[in-house]
Tab-separated table of C-alpha atoms in Angstrom:
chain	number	residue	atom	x	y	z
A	1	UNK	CA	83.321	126.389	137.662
A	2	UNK	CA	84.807	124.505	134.788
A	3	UNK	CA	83.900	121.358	136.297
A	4	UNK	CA	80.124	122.692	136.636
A	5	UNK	CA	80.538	122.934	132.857
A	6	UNK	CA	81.737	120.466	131.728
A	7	UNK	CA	79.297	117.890	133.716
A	8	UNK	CA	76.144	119.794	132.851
A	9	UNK	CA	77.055	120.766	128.957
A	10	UNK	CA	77.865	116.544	129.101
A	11	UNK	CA	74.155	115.623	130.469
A	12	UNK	CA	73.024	117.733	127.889
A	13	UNK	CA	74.647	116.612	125.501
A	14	UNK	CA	73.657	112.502	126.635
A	15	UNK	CA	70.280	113.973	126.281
A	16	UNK	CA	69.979	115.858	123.321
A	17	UNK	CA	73.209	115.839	120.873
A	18	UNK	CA	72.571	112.120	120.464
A	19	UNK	CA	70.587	110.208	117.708
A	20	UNK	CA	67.980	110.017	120.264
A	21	UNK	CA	68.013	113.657	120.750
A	22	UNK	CA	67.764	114.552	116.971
A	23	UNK	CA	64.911	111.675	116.402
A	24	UNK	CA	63.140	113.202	119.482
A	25	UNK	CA	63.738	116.962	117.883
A	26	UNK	CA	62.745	115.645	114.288
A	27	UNK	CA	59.220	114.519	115.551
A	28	UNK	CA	58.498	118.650	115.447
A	29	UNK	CA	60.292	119.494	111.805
A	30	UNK	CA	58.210	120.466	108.649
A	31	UNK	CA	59.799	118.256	105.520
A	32	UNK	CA	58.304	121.126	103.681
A	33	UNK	CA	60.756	123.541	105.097
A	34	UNK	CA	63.266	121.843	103.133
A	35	UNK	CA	61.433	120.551	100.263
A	36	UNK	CA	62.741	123.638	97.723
A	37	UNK	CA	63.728	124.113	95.053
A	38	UNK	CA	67.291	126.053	95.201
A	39	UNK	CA	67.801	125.946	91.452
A	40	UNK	CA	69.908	129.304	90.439
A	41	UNK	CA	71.262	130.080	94.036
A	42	UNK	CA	74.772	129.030	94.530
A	43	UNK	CA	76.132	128.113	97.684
A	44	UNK	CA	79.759	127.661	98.805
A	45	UNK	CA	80.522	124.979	101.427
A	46	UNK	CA	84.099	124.664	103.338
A	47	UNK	CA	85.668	121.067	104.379
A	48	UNK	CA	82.605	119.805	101.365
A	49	UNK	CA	84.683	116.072	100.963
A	50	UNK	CA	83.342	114.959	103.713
A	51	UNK	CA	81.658	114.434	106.948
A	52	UNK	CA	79.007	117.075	107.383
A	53	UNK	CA	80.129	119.275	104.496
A	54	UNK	CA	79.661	116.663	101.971
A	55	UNK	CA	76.376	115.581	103.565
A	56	UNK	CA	75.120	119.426	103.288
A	57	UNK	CA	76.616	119.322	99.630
A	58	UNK	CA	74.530	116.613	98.571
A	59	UNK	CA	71.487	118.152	100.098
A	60	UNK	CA	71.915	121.333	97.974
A	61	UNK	CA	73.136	119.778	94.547
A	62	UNK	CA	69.960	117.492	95.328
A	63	UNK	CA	67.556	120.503	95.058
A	64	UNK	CA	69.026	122.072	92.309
A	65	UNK	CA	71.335	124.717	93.909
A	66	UNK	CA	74.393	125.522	91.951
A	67	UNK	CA	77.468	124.382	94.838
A	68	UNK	CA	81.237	125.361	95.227
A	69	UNK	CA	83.233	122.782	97.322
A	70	UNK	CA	86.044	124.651	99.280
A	71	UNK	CA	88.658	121.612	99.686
A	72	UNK	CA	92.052	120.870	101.201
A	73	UNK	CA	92.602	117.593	99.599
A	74	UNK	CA	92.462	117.354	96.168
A	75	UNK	CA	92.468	114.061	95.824
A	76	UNK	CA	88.938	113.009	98.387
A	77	UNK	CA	87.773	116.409	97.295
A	78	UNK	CA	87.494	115.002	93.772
A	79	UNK	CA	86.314	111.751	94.656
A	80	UNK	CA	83.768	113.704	96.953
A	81	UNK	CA	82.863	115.385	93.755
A	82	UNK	CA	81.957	112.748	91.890
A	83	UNK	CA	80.028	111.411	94.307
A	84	UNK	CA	77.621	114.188	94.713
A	85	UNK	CA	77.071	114.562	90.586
A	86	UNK	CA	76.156	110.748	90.263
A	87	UNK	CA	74.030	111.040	93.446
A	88	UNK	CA	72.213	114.162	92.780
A	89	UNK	CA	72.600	114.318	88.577
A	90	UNK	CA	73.679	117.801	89.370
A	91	UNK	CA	76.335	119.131	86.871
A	92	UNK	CA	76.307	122.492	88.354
A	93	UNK	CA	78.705	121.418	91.258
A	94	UNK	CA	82.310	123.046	90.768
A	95	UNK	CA	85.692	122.434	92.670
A	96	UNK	CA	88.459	124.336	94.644
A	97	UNK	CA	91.345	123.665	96.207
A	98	UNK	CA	92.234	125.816	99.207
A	99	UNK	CA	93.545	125.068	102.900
A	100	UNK	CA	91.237	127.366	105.398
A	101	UNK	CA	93.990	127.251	107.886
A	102	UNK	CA	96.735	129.589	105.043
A	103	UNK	CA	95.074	132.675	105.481
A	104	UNK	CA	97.091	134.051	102.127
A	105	UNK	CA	95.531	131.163	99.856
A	106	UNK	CA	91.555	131.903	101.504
A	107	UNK	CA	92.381	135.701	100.168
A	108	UNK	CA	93.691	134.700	97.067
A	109	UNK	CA	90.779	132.397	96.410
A	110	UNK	CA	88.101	134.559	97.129
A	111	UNK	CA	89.588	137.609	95.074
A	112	UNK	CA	89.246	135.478	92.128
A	113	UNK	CA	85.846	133.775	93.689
A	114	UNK	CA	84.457	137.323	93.385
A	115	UNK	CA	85.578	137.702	90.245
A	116	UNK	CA	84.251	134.824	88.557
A	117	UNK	CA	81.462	133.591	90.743
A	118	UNK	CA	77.971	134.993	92.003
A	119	UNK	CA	77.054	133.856	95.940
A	120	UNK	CA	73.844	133.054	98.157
A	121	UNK	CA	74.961	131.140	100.748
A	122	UNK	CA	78.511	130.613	102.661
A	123	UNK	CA	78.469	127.802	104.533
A	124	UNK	CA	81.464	127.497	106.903
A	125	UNK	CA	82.152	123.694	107.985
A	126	UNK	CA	85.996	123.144	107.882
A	127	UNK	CA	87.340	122.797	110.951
A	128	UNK	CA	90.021	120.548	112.714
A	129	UNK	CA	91.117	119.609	116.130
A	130	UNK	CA	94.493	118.924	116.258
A	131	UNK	CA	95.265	117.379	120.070
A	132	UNK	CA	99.090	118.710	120.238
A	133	UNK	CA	99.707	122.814	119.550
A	134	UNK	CA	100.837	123.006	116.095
A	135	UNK	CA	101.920	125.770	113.971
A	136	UNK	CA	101.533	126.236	110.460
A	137	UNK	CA	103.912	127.761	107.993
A	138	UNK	CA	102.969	130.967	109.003
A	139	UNK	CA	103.288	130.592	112.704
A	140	UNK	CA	99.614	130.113	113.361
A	141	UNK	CA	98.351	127.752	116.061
A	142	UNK	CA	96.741	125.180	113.531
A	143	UNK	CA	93.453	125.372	115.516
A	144	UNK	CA	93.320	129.150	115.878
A	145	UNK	CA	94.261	129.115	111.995
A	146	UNK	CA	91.449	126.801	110.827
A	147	UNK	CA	88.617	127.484	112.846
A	148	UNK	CA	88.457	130.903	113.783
A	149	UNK	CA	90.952	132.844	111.840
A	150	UNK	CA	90.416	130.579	108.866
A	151	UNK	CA	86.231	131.475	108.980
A	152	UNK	CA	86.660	135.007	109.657
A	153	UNK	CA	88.369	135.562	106.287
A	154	UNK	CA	86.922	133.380	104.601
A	155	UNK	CA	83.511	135.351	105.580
A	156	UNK	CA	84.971	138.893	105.775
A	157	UNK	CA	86.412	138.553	101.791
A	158	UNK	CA	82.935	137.274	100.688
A	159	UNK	CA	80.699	139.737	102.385
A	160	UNK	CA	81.079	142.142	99.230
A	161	UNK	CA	79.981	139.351	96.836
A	162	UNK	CA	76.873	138.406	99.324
A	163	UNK	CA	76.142	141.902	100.260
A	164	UNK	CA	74.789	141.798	96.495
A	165	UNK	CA	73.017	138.760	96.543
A	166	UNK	CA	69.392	138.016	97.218
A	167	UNK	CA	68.254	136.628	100.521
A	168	UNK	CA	72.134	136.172	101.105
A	169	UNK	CA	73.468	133.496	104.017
A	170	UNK	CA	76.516	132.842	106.355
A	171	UNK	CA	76.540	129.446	107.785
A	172	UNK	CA	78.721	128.412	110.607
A	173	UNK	CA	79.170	124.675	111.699
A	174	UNK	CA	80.006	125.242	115.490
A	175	UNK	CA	79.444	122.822	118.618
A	176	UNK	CA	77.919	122.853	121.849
A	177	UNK	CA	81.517	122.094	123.302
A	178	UNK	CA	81.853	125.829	123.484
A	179	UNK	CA	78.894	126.118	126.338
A	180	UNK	CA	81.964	125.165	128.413
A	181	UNK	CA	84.258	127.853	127.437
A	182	UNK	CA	84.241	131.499	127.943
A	183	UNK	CA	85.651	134.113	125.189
A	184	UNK	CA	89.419	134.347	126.157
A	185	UNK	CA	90.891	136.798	124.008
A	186	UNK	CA	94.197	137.333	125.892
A	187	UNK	CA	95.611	133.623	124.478
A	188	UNK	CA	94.244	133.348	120.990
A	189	UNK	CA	96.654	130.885	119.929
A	190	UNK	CA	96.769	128.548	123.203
A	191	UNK	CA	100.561	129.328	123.900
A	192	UNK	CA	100.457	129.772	127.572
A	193	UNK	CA	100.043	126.776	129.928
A	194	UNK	CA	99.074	123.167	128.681
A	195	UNK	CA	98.031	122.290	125.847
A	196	UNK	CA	94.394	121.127	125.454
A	197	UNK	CA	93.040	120.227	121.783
A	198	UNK	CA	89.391	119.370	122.897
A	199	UNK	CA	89.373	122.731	124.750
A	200	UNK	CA	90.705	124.948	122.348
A	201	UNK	CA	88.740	123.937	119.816
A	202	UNK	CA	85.741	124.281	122.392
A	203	UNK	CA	86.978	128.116	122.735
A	204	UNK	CA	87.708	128.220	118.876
A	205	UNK	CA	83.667	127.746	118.888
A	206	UNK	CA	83.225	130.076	121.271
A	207	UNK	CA	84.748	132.617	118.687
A	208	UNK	CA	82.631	131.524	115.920
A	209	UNK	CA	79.517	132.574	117.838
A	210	UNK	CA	80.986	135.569	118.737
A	211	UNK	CA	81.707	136.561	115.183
A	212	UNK	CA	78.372	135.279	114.022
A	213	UNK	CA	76.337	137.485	116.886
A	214	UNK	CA	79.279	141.164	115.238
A	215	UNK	CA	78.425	140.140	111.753
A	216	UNK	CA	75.077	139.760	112.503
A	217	UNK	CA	74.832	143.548	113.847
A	218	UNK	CA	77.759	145.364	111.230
A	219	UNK	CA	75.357	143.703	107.895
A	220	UNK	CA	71.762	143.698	108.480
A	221	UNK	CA	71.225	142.876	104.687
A	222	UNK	CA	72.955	138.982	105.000
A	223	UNK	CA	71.106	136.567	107.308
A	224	UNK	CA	73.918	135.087	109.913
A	225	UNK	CA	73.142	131.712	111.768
A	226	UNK	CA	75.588	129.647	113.638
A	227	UNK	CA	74.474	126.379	114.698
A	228	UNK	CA	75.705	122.967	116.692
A	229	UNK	CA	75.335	119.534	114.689
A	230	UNK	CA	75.038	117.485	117.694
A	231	UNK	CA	77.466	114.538	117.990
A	232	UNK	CA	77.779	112.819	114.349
A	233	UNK	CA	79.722	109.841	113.233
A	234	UNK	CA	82.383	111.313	110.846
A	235	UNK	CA	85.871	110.818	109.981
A	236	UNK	CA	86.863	114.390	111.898
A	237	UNK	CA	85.194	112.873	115.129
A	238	UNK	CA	87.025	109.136	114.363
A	239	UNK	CA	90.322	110.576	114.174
A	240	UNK	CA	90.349	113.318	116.570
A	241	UNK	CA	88.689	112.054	119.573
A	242	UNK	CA	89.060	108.298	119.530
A	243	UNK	CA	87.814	107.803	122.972
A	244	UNK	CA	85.401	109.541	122.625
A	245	UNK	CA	84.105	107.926	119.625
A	246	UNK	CA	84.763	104.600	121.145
A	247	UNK	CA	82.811	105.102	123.665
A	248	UNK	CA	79.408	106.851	121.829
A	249	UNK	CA	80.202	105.577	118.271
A	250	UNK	CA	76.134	103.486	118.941
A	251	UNK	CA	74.651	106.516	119.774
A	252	UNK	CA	75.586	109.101	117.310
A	253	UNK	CA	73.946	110.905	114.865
A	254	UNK	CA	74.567	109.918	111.061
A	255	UNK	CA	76.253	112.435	109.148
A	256	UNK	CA	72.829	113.954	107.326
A	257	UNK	CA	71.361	113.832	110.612
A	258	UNK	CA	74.275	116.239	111.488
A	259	UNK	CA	73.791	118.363	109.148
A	260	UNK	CA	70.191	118.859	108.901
A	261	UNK	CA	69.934	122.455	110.974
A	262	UNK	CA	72.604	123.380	108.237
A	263	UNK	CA	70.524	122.409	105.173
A	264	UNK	CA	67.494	123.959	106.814
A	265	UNK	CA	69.467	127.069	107.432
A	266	UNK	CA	70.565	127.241	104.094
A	267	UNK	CA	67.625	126.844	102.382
A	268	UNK	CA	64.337	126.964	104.143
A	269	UNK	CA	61.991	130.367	104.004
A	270	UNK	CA	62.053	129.905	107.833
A	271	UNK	CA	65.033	130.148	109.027
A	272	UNK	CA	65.393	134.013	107.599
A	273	UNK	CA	62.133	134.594	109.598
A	274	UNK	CA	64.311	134.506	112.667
A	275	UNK	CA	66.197	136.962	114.014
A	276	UNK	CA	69.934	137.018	112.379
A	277	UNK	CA	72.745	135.945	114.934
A	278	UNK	CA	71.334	133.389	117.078
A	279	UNK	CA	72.785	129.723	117.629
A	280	UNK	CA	71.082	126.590	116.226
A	281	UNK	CA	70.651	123.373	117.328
A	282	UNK	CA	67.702	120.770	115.516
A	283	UNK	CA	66.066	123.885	113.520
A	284	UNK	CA	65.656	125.850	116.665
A	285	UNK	CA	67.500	129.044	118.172
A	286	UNK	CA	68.721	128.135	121.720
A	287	UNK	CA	70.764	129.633	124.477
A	288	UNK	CA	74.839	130.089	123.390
A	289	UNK	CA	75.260	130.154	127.460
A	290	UNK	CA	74.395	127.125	130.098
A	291	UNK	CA	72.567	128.811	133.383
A	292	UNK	CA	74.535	129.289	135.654
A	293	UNK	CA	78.349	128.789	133.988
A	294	UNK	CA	79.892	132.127	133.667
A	295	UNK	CA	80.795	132.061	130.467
A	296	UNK	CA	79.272	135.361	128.951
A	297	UNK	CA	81.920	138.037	128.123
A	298	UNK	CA	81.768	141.797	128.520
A	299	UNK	CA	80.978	143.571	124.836
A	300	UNK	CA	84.717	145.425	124.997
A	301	UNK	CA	86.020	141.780	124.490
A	302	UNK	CA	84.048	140.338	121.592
A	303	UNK	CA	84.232	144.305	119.784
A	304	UNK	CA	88.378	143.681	120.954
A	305	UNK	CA	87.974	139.898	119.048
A	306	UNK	CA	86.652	141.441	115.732
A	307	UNK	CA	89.512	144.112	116.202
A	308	UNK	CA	91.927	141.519	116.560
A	309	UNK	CA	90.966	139.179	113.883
A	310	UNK	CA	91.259	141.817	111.636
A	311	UNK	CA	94.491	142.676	112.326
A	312	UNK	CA	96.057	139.408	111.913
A	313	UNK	CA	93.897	138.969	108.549
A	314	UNK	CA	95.162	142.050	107.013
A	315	UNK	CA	99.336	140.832	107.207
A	316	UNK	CA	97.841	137.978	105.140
A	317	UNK	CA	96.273	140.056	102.728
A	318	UNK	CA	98.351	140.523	99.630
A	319	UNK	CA	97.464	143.660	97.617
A	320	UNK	CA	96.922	143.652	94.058
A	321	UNK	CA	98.892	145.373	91.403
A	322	UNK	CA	97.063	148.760	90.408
C-alpha cells in the first residue's frame, strides 16, 4: 500500500501544499482572526532563527506578545533576534540557547523556564531531517531525538507552567508527509532495515499527531493543535531535500505563508472554538488519515507511544537537590 500513499498524499500535495494551494485556501481567511492584540501573553517558539519559527516569531513580537526563542545556534539565533526587535520594535523578545534533540538540556531549561518565566503558548517548530541514521551523544537516533522525543519533553515539562495560564496553547509544526506513514512503535529509532531520512521523519510526524490527539484528552484545560505548513521555501527544506527543492523551489510557499495556520493557531479567538487535538492545514481541521491508506493504529499503540516516551524522558531527567 505504500505506493498507494505515497502517489495520492503527492497529488495532494501538487494540489494543495503549494503556493497555489495556500492562495486558493487564503481567498476564505478572516484578516481579523489575526488582527490582535497579544500584548501580555508570552509565547515560546522552538527552532525561532529561522524558517517558519522565525516567521511565526515575527508575527507575535508584531502584535505585541511577549516571545521566548528556543535556539540551537547561538550565533543565527542572535542575529534572528535582532532581526525581529528592529522589525517589530518589540523589546519584549528574550533568548535561549538549547538543542531539542539533548533531552537533559530541554529539562534543564524548562526547570529554570518555570521558574523565571510565565507561559501562553508553546509553539513546537524545531525539527530536522537528517538523511543518514545518526546518533547523538546520548545514543539517540538524531531524528527520533529532535522531533518526537525532543517535543514530547519539551511539552510534558511545560504543561505545569501552562496548566496555570489563561487560554493556554501547544503548537506543533508537523507535515502532511506523515499521511504516508502509519504509527510504528516497535522501531522508534529506525535501527532495523535501511535507512530512510524522508520516511522517518514522515513517521516522526506521525508521532507528533499522536501525542497532540493523548495530550489533547489527559489536559482538557490547554488547547492542543497540530498542524501541516504546506511545502515552504526554507533553509531546513534547501538543505535536507535538495531534489526536492530543485525541483518545486517555483512553486512553494514563502516562509509566512508557511506559517500562517501557526500564527492563527496561536493567536486567533477561533481556533480555541474548535475542538482540541485535531490537525491543521490553511486554518482548517482536516483528516490526519488519506481514505483508503491503512495507516490508522489501534489505541493500545498510541496509549503504548505515550508510555514509551515517557520512559526514555525520565533517564534524562536529572533530579534536583532537596
Amino acid at each position: 500500500m505504500s505506493w498507494y500513499r505515497n502517489t495520492v498524499w503527492f497529488a495532494k500535495g501538487l494540489r494543495e501544499y503549494t503556493r497555489g494551494g495556500y492562495e486558493s485556501a487564503s481567498r476564505h481567511f478572516n484578516p481579523a482572526d489575526v488582527e490582535v492584540d497579544v500584548a501580555g501573553r508570552s509565547f515560546l517558539v522552538t527552532g525561532a532563527n529561522s524558517g517558519i519559527g522565525k516567521a511565526t516569531a515575527k508575527e507575535i513580537a508584531r502584535r505585541g506578545g511577549t516571545v521566548h526563542l528556543v535556539c540551537r545556534n547561538k550565533e543565527r539565533a542572535e542575529v534572528a533576534k535582532e532581526e525581529i526587535v528592529t522589525e517589530t520594535d518589540n523589546q519584549n523578545i528574550f533568548l535561549h540557547i538549547v538543542d531539542i534533540s539533548n533531552p537533559r538540556e530541554i529539562w534543564e531549561f524548562a526547570e529554570k523556564f518555570r521558574n523565571e518565566h510565565k507561559l501562553n503558548v508553546l509553539i513546537n517548530n524545531a525539527g530536522c531531517m537528517v538523511n543518514n541514521r545518526e546518533l547523538t551523544e546520548d545514543g539517540l537516533e538524531k531524528n527520533f531525538a529532535t522531533n518526537t522525543l525532543g517535543t514530547y519533553i519539551m511539552t510534558t515539562a511545560l504543561l505545569p507552567l501552562l496548566e496555570k495560564a489563561a487560554d493556554a496553547r501547544v503548537i506543533t509544526v508537523s507535515s502532511g508527509g506523515m499521511l504516508v506513514q502509519k504509527l510504528n512503535i516497535s522501531d522508534l529509532q529506525s535501527g532495523n532495515g535501511p535507512f530512510d531520512g524522508t520516511m522517518v521523519y514522515a513517521q516522526n510526524k506521525r508521532q507528533q499527531v499522536v501525542l497532540t490527539e493523548q495530550w489533547a484528552k489527559a489536559h482538557r484545560n490547554i488547547h492542543f493543535s497540530v498542524m501541516h505548513p504546506g511545502w515552504a521555501d526554507t533553509p531546513a527544506v534547501r538543505s535536507s531535500m535538495p531534489d526536492f527543492y530543485k525541483w518545486m523551489k517555483n512553486s512553494l510557499r514563502t516562509e509566512a505563508q508557511g506559517a500562517d495556520t501557526v500564527l492563527w493557531l496561536a493567536v486567533s479567538a477561533e481556533a480555541t472554538k474548535l475542538p482540541s487535538g485535531l490537525f491543521f492545514q490553511d486554518r482548517q481541521p482536516v483528516p490526519t488519515h488519506l481514505p483508503l491508506a491503512y495507516t490508522h493504529s489501534p489505541p493500545e499503540d498510541e496509549e503504548k507511544l505515550m508510555q514509551m516516551l515517557e520512559e526514555f524522558s525520565q533517564k534524562f531527567k536529572s533530579v534536583s537537590p532537596g
